[in-house]
Amino acid sequence: MTDVSRRSVIGTALAGGAAVGLGAGSVTPAAAQPVESGGRPSFGDVQPALRGDTLPSFRFPLGEAKTMTYRGGSTVQEATVEVFPVSEEMAGALLTMPPGALRELHWHANAAEWAYVISGQARITILNPFGHSQTIDFGPGDVWYFPRGFGHSIQAIGSEPCNFVLIFDNGFAPAELTFSSTDWLGHTPAEVLAQTFGVPASRFEGFPKEQVFLTAGPVPGPLPATPAPGSLRSGAYTHRYQLLAQAPTRYAGGHLRIVSEREFPISETITGALLTIGKGGLREPHWHPNAVEWQYYISGRARMTVFASGGRARTEEFGPGDVGYVPRGYGHYIENIGDGDLEIVLGFNNGTYESIELTGWFASNTKELLATNFGVPAATFDGFPDAPVVIAGPRA
Ligand code: MN
Ligand code: MN
């Protein structure tokens, strides 16, 4: 079916009124009458990449993506909507920074930033618009969240490179609207800076003229265990959450750690999760009503299927370094097809975590309704779970 004919079929189904939600899927092209535009729902709600009969890839091999290398050996790989067309609402990046490397003072005008530290250590500084600031150290398994527009820096500390995955709640970040301190000062007259800081203009002679982005320097010393009186200007909420340290929720086939606004109050626009599926396990079919899902595969082998309505579904395999993306409300499930645990970092563009599982949906309906729904005897549903399975164990 072409995009145009699909549109007219759906338009007819909606125009049918009574049919909506009650088997509109049975409308055939032969019965279709073109519907003129005029306030009816249309494919305008669906991003272009998802309108066709052929679905785009929901996988982007971030680990094999173009690598940008900076002074001191830091590297950045990005998954923006430009290279991963389906990922309109979220973007991500993989950074590796040797000790002392500094991601300079900057802010993002169009996105909040969420991160998961995979290995090594980092120190962040952050200033919010209310004058509160924080300097905090992060280690493996820790998460940070910077609200949109807050000024921040990231420096690798310790003795080994720091490797972390960044997630943004906008598919166009971080390629657009990242405002760097060196870029700004390099394009501001020294007289203005002199007046601003109350020092001679000559002080700014050695400053870079263009954006530095990532640079290198000495590893800073440890933070004081007991801050000196009067030395802190922290706000009410911390920017660090120790996700890996969280006691996980265990299921038959694996376990899940979730960090939403409930666990991490400053994280208003992003929920993160660490999903571990044991060998042969299955993250059961489910969907998220309020968010898209952005995935970074840390270890193991996976097969994910995304159900996109209209008889369309796509199955792809994922491994370490791969990024996955599930549009808001799209059905999906993930199978562990490897020899060991499958570990995935998940990001959702909503501070509230919402999920509906297929097993929970069945459990909330009577066998009689399910029997009518699927045209099979009610006894078919004997022994089905009475609560969501979430992560199923290996096949019998
Ligand atoms: Mn940033
Ligand atoms: Mn999901």
Tab-separated table of C-alpha atoms and ligand atoms in Angstrom:
chain	number	residue	atom	x	y	z
A	1	MET	CA	0.000	0.000	0.000
A	2	THR	CA	1.371	3.417	-0.830
A	3	ASP	CA	1.454	6.173	1.728
A	4	VAL	CA	-1.431	7.898	-0.069
A	5	SER	CA	-3.693	4.843	-0.182
A	6	ARG	CA	-2.881	3.968	3.445
A	7	ARG	CA	-3.862	7.482	4.411
A	8	SER	CA	-7.215	7.242	2.639
A	9	VAL	CA	-7.977	3.842	4.185
A	10	ILE	CA	-7.277	5.107	7.678
A	11	GLY	CA	-9.184	8.286	6.945
A	12	THR	CA	-12.203	6.210	5.932
A	13	ALA	CA	-11.963	4.082	9.031
A	14	LEU	CA	-11.989	7.167	11.176
A	15	ALA	CA	-14.804	8.718	9.159
A	16	GLY	CA	-16.832	5.573	9.860
A	17	GLY	CA	-17.173	6.756	13.438
A	18	ALA	CA	-18.778	3.721	14.996
A	19	ALA	CA	-16.049	1.500	13.620
A	20	VAL	CA	-13.279	3.340	15.388
A	21	GLY	CA	-11.692	1.130	17.992
A	22	LEU	CA	-14.080	-1.715	17.162
A	23	GLY	CA	-12.361	-3.453	14.334
A	24	ALA	CA	-11.479	-0.555	12.112
A	25	GLY	CA	-8.583	-2.718	10.994
A	26	SER	CA	-10.979	-4.772	8.852
A	27	VAL	CA	-11.722	-1.870	6.526
A	28	THR	CA	-10.525	-2.851	3.065
A	29	PRO	CA	-9.176	-0.618	0.308
A	30	ALA	CA	-12.199	-1.552	-1.829
A	31	ALA	CA	-14.527	0.022	0.734
A	32	ALA	CA	-12.405	3.111	1.100
A	33	GLN	CA	-13.716	6.502	0.138
A	34	PRO	CA	-11.206	9.335	0.118
A	35	VAL	CA	-11.706	11.726	3.007
A	36	GLU	CA	-11.043	15.403	2.565
A	37	SER	CA	-8.813	16.990	5.151
A	38	GLY	CA	-10.612	18.942	7.842
A	39	GLY	CA	-9.687	18.309	11.451
A	40	ARG	CA	-9.575	14.528	11.250
A	41	PRO	CA	-6.648	12.641	12.739
A	42	SER	CA	-4.020	11.932	10.120
A	43	PHE	CA	-0.512	10.683	9.686
A	44	GLY	CA	0.599	14.125	10.760
A	45	ASP	CA	1.120	12.574	14.193
A	46	VAL	CA	3.504	9.983	12.791
A	47	GLN	CA	7.078	10.938	11.985
A	48	PRO	CA	7.927	10.523	8.266
A	49	ALA	CA	10.359	7.647	8.882
A	50	LEU	CA	7.496	5.537	10.270
A	51	ARG	CA	4.758	6.186	7.679
A	52	GLY	CA	5.690	3.649	5.022
A	53	ASP	CA	5.019	-0.053	4.639
A	54	THR	CA	8.712	-0.702	5.174
A	55	LEU	CA	9.889	0.203	8.634
A	56	PRO	CA	13.217	1.956	9.165
A	57	SER	CA	15.937	0.360	11.257
A	58	PHE	CA	15.536	0.665	15.020
A	59	ARG	CA	19.257	-0.111	15.446
A	60	PHE	CA	22.268	2.187	15.187
A	61	PRO	CA	25.772	0.740	15.720
A	62	LEU	CA	27.130	3.575	17.862
A	63	GLY	CA	30.318	1.642	18.614
A	64	GLU	CA	31.132	1.682	14.893
A	65	ALA	CA	30.039	5.282	14.302
A	66	LYS	CA	32.341	8.076	13.176
A	67	THR	CA	34.782	8.840	15.989
A	68	MET	CA	35.774	12.405	16.777
A	69	THR	CA	39.124	12.633	18.594
A	70	TYR	CA	40.154	15.592	20.749
A	71	ARG	CA	43.258	16.933	22.476
A	72	GLY	CA	44.569	14.427	24.993
A	73	GLY	CA	42.921	11.494	23.213
A	74	SER	CA	39.285	11.888	24.240
A	75	THR	CA	36.810	10.413	21.768
A	76	VAL	CA	33.139	11.073	21.043
A	77	GLN	CA	30.670	9.055	18.973
A	78	GLU	CA	27.176	10.423	18.423
A	79	ALA	CA	23.770	8.988	17.595
A	80	THR	CA	21.673	11.946	16.484
A	81	VAL	CA	18.622	11.937	14.241
A	82	GLU	CA	20.883	12.877	11.300
A	83	VAL	CA	22.565	9.463	11.353
A	84	PHE	CA	19.728	7.490	13.013
A	85	PRO	CA	16.564	8.834	11.350
A	86	VAL	CA	13.985	7.133	13.547
A	87	SER	CA	15.379	8.716	16.750
A	88	GLU	CA	13.613	12.066	16.522
A	89	GLU	CA	12.935	12.550	20.219
A	90	MET	CA	16.138	11.325	21.847
A	91	ALA	CA	19.821	11.293	20.979
A	92	GLY	CA	22.909	9.865	22.607
A	93	ALA	CA	26.671	9.768	22.601
A	94	LEU	CA	29.504	7.592	23.813
A	95	LEU	CA	32.475	9.379	25.366
A	96	THR	CA	35.869	8.074	26.431
A	97	MET	CA	38.083	10.504	28.336
A	98	PRO	CA	41.575	9.798	29.737
A	99	PRO	CA	42.296	11.056	33.289
A	100	GLY	CA	42.453	14.862	33.337
A	101	ALA	CA	40.457	15.271	30.122
A	102	LEU	CA	37.866	18.028	30.428
A	103	ARG	CA	34.592	18.457	28.570
A	104	GLU	CA	34.550	22.212	28.851
A	105	LEU	CA	31.967	24.453	30.545
A	106	HIS	CA	28.865	24.399	28.332
A	107	TRP	CA	25.083	24.113	28.249
A	108	HIS	CA	22.440	22.622	25.996
A	109	ALA	CA	19.651	24.989	24.958
A	110	ASN	CA	17.349	22.291	23.594
A	111	ALA	CA	17.825	19.240	25.806
A	112	ALA	CA	18.357	17.836	29.251
A	113	GLU	CA	21.363	15.539	29.628
A	114	TRP	CA	21.354	12.138	31.334
A	115	ALA	CA	24.424	9.923	31.686
A	116	TYR	CA	25.418	6.453	32.833
A	117	VAL	CA	29.055	5.857	33.768
A	118	ILE	CA	30.223	2.502	32.400
A	119	SER	CA	33.806	2.584	33.692
A	120	GLY	CA	36.287	4.986	35.256
A	121	GLN	CA	35.529	8.092	37.258
A	122	ALA	CA	34.407	11.620	36.461
A	123	ARG	CA	33.865	14.863	38.316
A	124	ILE	CA	31.123	17.198	37.237
A	125	THR	CA	30.456	20.831	38.079
A	126	ILE	CA	27.008	22.278	37.586
A	127	LEU	CA	25.360	25.669	38.125
A	128	ASN	CA	21.607	26.105	38.111
A	129	PRO	CA	19.721	29.365	37.387
A	130	PHE	CA	18.977	29.899	41.070
A	131	GLY	CA	22.644	30.255	41.978
A	132	HIS	CA	23.033	26.732	43.344
A	133	SER	CA	26.129	24.832	42.309
A	134	GLN	CA	27.470	21.349	42.866
A	135	THR	CA	30.765	19.538	42.301
A	136	ILE	CA	30.318	15.765	42.496
A	137	ASP	CA	32.349	12.662	41.674
A	138	PHE	CA	30.907	9.736	39.729
A	139	GLY	CA	31.974	6.118	39.405
A	140	PRO	CA	30.777	3.050	37.468
A	141	GLY	CA	27.019	2.568	37.672
A	142	ASP	CA	26.315	6.198	38.589
A	143	VAL	CA	23.840	8.424	36.744
A	144	TRP	CA	23.738	12.183	36.325
A	145	TYR	CA	20.940	14.449	35.168
A	146	PHE	CA	21.343	18.064	34.071
A	147	PRO	CA	18.122	19.949	33.339
A	148	ARG	CA	17.972	21.747	30.000
A	149	GLY	CA	20.149	24.847	29.973
A	150	PHE	CA	22.067	24.301	33.223
A	151	GLY	CA	25.814	25.105	32.893
A	152	HIS	CA	28.092	22.119	33.427
A	153	SER	CA	31.518	20.523	32.882
A	154	ILE	CA	32.796	16.939	33.022
A	155	GLN	CA	36.357	15.958	33.886
A	156	ALA	CA	37.802	12.440	33.981
A	157	ILE	CA	39.553	11.771	37.274
A	158	GLY	CA	41.260	8.750	38.816
A	159	SER	CA	43.815	6.601	37.004
A	160	GLU	CA	41.896	5.008	34.107
A	161	PRO	CA	39.842	6.391	31.213
A	162	CYS	CA	36.246	7.296	31.955
A	163	ASN	CA	33.725	5.760	29.588
A	164	PHE	CA	30.106	6.911	29.717
A	165	VAL	CA	26.965	7.023	27.653
A	166	LEU	CA	25.052	10.320	27.337
A	167	ILE	CA	21.350	10.565	26.563
A	168	PHE	CA	19.499	13.728	25.490
A	169	ASP	CA	15.735	14.205	25.380
A	170	ASN	CA	15.906	15.696	21.886
A	171	GLY	CA	16.991	13.879	18.723
A	172	PHE	CA	18.804	16.940	17.441
A	173	ALA	CA	21.037	17.371	20.491
A	174	PRO	CA	23.978	17.334	20.971
A	175	ALA	CA	24.776	18.376	17.399
A	176	GLU	CA	22.740	21.565	17.674
A	177	LEU	CA	22.432	24.239	20.314
A	178	THR	CA	25.343	23.208	22.506
A	179	PHE	CA	26.752	26.469	23.843
A	180	SER	CA	30.434	26.316	24.819
A	181	SER	CA	32.255	28.794	27.069
A	182	THR	CA	35.319	28.999	24.785
A	183	ASP	CA	33.128	29.595	21.716
A	184	TRP	CA	31.277	32.430	23.450
A	185	LEU	CA	34.279	34.145	24.983
A	186	GLY	CA	36.201	33.731	21.702
A	187	HIS	CA	33.469	35.730	19.991
A	188	THR	CA	33.102	38.446	22.644
A	189	PRO	CA	35.247	41.631	22.550
A	190	ALA	CA	37.955	41.682	25.234
A	191	GLU	CA	36.681	45.118	26.362
A	192	VAL	CA	33.303	43.621	27.191
A	193	LEU	CA	34.941	40.795	29.107
A	194	ALA	CA	37.191	43.312	30.914
A	195	GLN	CA	34.177	45.370	31.935
A	196	THR	CA	32.275	42.235	32.942
A	197	PHE	CA	34.998	40.786	35.153
A	198	GLY	CA	36.516	44.114	36.260
A	199	VAL	CA	40.028	43.254	35.076
A	200	PRO	CA	42.305	44.582	32.249
A	201	ALA	CA	41.406	43.436	28.708
A	202	SER	CA	44.943	41.979	28.380
A	203	ARG	CA	43.873	39.139	30.698
A	204	PHE	CA	41.934	37.594	27.803
A	205	GLU	CA	44.762	37.670	25.235
A	206	GLY	CA	45.603	33.974	25.513
A	207	PHE	CA	42.013	32.731	25.339
A	208	PRO	CA	41.064	30.486	22.392
A	209	LYS	CA	39.226	32.107	19.504
A	210	GLU	CA	37.165	29.029	18.642
A	211	GLN	CA	35.332	26.320	20.560
A	212	VAL	CA	37.631	23.882	22.395
A	213	PHE	CA	34.885	21.336	23.299
A	214	LEU	CA	37.206	18.757	24.875
A	215	THR	CA	40.660	19.463	26.236
A	216	ALA	CA	43.229	17.936	28.604
A	217	GLY	CA	44.761	18.996	31.897
A	218	PRO	CA	46.034	17.767	35.251
A	219	VAL	CA	43.885	15.395	37.292
A	220	PRO	CA	42.356	17.423	40.129
A	221	GLY	CA	42.872	16.363	43.738
A	222	PRO	CA	40.212	14.679	45.860
A	223	LEU	CA	37.185	16.600	47.068
A	224	PRO	CA	37.247	17.363	50.792
A	225	ALA	CA	35.537	14.631	52.796
A	226	THR	CA	34.193	17.326	55.110
A	227	PRO	CA	33.500	20.561	53.224
A	228	ALA	CA	34.708	23.699	54.993
A	229	PRO	CA	32.056	25.873	56.671
A	230	GLY	CA	30.508	28.232	54.134
A	231	SER	CA	31.966	26.409	51.112
A	232	LEU	CA	28.782	24.885	49.632
A	233	ARG	CA	25.950	26.408	47.587
A	234	SER	CA	24.038	23.211	46.832
A	235	GLY	CA	20.364	23.225	45.889
A	236	ALA	CA	17.717	20.949	47.338
A	237	TYR	CA	18.306	18.199	44.785
A	238	THR	CA	21.502	16.370	43.958
A	239	HIS	CA	22.502	15.669	40.354
A	240	ARG	CA	23.855	12.172	41.136
A	241	TYR	CA	22.019	8.871	41.485
A	242	GLN	CA	23.820	5.584	42.155
A	243	LEU	CA	21.766	3.334	39.873
A	244	LEU	CA	23.895	0.190	39.965
A	245	ALA	CA	23.892	0.355	43.767
A	246	GLN	CA	20.067	0.238	43.770
A	247	ALA	CA	18.543	-3.083	44.883
A	248	PRO	CA	16.990	-4.404	41.641
A	249	THR	CA	13.449	-5.678	41.146
A	250	ARG	CA	13.831	-9.367	40.334
A	251	TYR	CA	11.787	-11.359	37.825
A	252	ALA	CA	11.921	-14.957	36.592
A	253	GLY	CA	14.261	-14.130	33.713
A	254	GLY	CA	16.311	-11.205	34.966
A	255	HIS	CA	16.160	-7.966	36.893
A	256	LEU	CA	15.481	-4.285	36.428
A	257	ARG	CA	16.649	-1.069	38.067
A	258	ILE	CA	14.633	2.057	37.332
A	259	VAL	CA	15.533	5.647	38.147
A	260	SER	CA	12.620	7.987	37.536
A	261	GLU	CA	11.739	11.319	39.061
A	262	ARG	CA	10.416	9.324	42.023
A	263	GLU	CA	13.856	7.952	42.925
A	264	PHE	CA	15.853	10.948	41.613
A	265	PRO	CA	13.706	14.081	41.987
A	266	ILE	CA	15.747	16.364	39.752
A	267	SER	CA	15.306	13.978	36.796
A	268	GLU	CA	12.043	15.584	35.678
A	269	THR	CA	12.189	14.779	31.969
A	270	ILE	CA	14.101	11.501	31.768
A	271	THR	CA	13.654	8.079	33.367
A	272	GLY	CA	16.613	5.735	33.127
A	273	ALA	CA	16.886	2.016	33.685
A	274	LEU	CA	19.353	-0.809	33.762
A	275	LEU	CA	17.844	-3.977	32.313
A	276	THR	CA	19.543	-7.334	32.849
A	277	ILE	CA	18.109	-10.365	31.061
A	278	GLY	CA	19.568	-13.770	31.920
A	279	LYS	CA	20.509	-16.381	29.309
A	280	GLY	CA	17.431	-17.423	27.344
A	281	GLY	CA	15.271	-14.799	29.056
A	282	LEU	CA	12.701	-12.512	27.445
A	283	ARG	CA	11.676	-8.923	28.230
A	284	GLU	CA	8.068	-9.623	27.443
A	285	PRO	CA	5.933	-7.727	24.904
A	286	HIS	CA	5.039	-4.305	26.324
A	287	TRP	CA	4.758	-0.626	25.474
A	288	HIS	CA	5.361	2.722	27.131
A	289	PRO	CA	2.366	5.087	26.810
A	290	ASN	CA	4.234	8.250	27.752
A	291	ALA	CA	7.742	7.966	26.323
A	292	VAL	CA	10.072	6.828	23.598
A	293	GLU	CA	12.738	4.334	24.639
A	294	TRP	CA	16.426	4.869	23.816
A	295	GLN	CA	18.707	1.890	24.432
A	296	TYR	CA	22.422	1.332	24.733
A	297	TYR	CA	23.535	-2.298	24.685
A	298	ILE	CA	26.443	-2.814	27.115
A	299	SER	CA	26.978	-6.565	26.912
A	300	GLY	CA	25.418	-9.738	25.533
A	301	ARG	CA	23.438	-10.513	22.369
A	302	ALA	CA	19.836	-9.448	21.844
A	303	ARG	CA	17.033	-9.692	19.342
A	304	MET	CA	14.408	-6.944	19.545
A	305	THR	CA	11.127	-6.876	17.686
A	306	VAL	CA	9.195	-3.618	17.331
A	307	PHE	CA	5.500	-3.797	16.422
A	308	ALA	CA	4.443	-0.684	14.521
A	309	SER	CA	0.686	-1.349	13.911
A	310	GLY	CA	-0.884	-1.852	10.491
A	311	GLY	CA	0.554	-5.359	10.256
A	312	ARG	CA	4.077	-4.004	10.445
A	313	ALA	CA	6.874	-5.306	12.665
A	314	ARG	CA	10.647	-5.401	12.447
A	315	THR	CA	13.120	-7.711	14.156
A	316	GLU	CA	16.804	-6.832	14.487
A	317	GLU	CA	19.797	-8.137	16.429
A	318	PHE	CA	21.830	-6.033	18.826
A	319	GLY	CA	25.233	-6.394	20.460
A	320	PRO	CA	27.652	-4.356	22.606
A	321	GLY	CA	27.939	-0.747	21.420
A	322	ASP	CA	24.594	-0.776	19.597
A	323	VAL	CA	21.823	1.741	20.149
A	324	GLY	CA	18.146	0.849	19.897
A	325	TYR	CA	15.103	3.107	19.675
A	326	VAL	CA	11.391	2.450	20.182
A	327	PRO	CA	8.914	5.215	19.266
A	328	ARG	CA	6.376	6.253	21.892
A	329	GLY	CA	3.651	3.691	22.393
A	330	TYR	CA	5.097	1.119	19.959
A	331	GLY	CA	4.958	-2.517	21.086
A	332	HIS	CA	8.274	-4.280	21.593
A	333	TYR	CA	10.036	-7.239	23.188
A	334	ILE	CA	13.679	-8.220	23.669
A	335	GLU	CA	15.103	-11.745	23.637
A	336	ASN	CA	18.493	-12.666	25.075
A	337	ILE	CA	20.015	-14.796	22.296
A	338	GLY	CA	23.552	-14.862	23.726
A	339	ASP	CA	25.458	-17.214	26.029
A	340	GLY	CA	25.374	-14.984	29.122
A	341	ASP	CA	23.633	-12.008	30.647
A	342	LEU	CA	22.298	-9.252	28.416
A	343	GLU	CA	22.774	-5.771	29.884
A	344	ILE	CA	21.067	-2.677	28.457
A	345	VAL	CA	20.942	0.958	29.591
A	346	LEU	CA	17.503	2.433	28.858
A	347	GLY	CA	16.418	6.052	28.669
A	348	PHE	CA	12.812	7.316	28.439
A	349	ASN	CA	11.906	10.936	27.688
A	350	ASN	CA	9.572	11.307	30.646
A	351	GLY	CA	10.304	11.615	34.362
A	352	THR	CA	7.460	9.213	35.119
A	353	TYR	CA	7.964	5.566	34.186
A	354	GLU	CA	4.953	3.973	32.478
A	355	SER	CA	4.808	0.472	31.034
A	356	ILE	CA	2.003	-1.915	30.073
A	357	GLU	CA	2.903	-5.594	29.815
A	358	LEU	CA	1.055	-8.069	27.609
A	359	THR	CA	0.700	-10.525	30.522
A	360	GLY	CA	-0.667	-7.814	32.797
A	361	TRP	CA	-3.145	-6.774	30.103
A	362	PHE	CA	-4.414	-10.331	29.721
A	363	ALA	CA	-4.582	-10.720	33.517
A	364	SER	CA	-6.810	-7.647	33.782
A	365	ASN	CA	-9.443	-9.169	31.475
A	366	THR	CA	-11.734	-12.182	31.868
A	367	LYS	CA	-11.122	-15.447	30.047
A	368	GLU	CA	-14.510	-14.946	28.384
A	369	LEU	CA	-13.503	-11.614	26.925
A	370	LEU	CA	-10.173	-13.044	25.750
A	371	ALA	CA	-12.020	-16.029	24.236
A	372	THR	CA	-14.250	-13.720	22.204
A	373	ASN	CA	-11.334	-11.432	21.350
A	374	PHE	CA	-9.222	-14.220	19.877
A	375	GLY	CA	-12.021	-16.582	18.778
A	376	VAL	CA	-10.781	-19.497	20.870
A	377	PRO	CA	-12.234	-21.436	23.857
A	378	ALA	CA	-11.983	-19.772	27.284
A	379	ALA	CA	-10.009	-22.753	28.555
A	380	THR	CA	-7.185	-21.617	26.277
A	381	PHE	CA	-6.352	-19.087	28.976
A	382	ASP	CA	-6.177	-21.538	31.902
A	383	GLY	CA	-2.929	-21.128	33.773
A	384	PHE	CA	-2.046	-17.743	32.300
A	385	PRO	CA	-0.239	-15.509	34.838
A	386	ASP	CA	-2.392	-13.330	37.083
A	387	ALA	CA	0.232	-10.561	37.281
A	388	PRO	CA	2.763	-9.039	34.851
A	389	VAL	CA	5.734	-11.340	34.137
A	390	VAL	CA	7.941	-8.452	32.869
A	391	ILE	CA	11.031	-10.629	32.279
A	392	ALA	CA	10.221	-14.265	31.438
A	393	GLY	CA	12.674	-17.082	32.130
A	394	PRO	CA	14.156	-19.358	29.455
A	395	ARG	CA	11.828	-21.352	27.209
A	396	ALA	CA	10.845	-24.761	28.547
B	1	MN	MN	26.621	18.397	28.234
B	2	MN	MN	10.497	-1.050	26.794
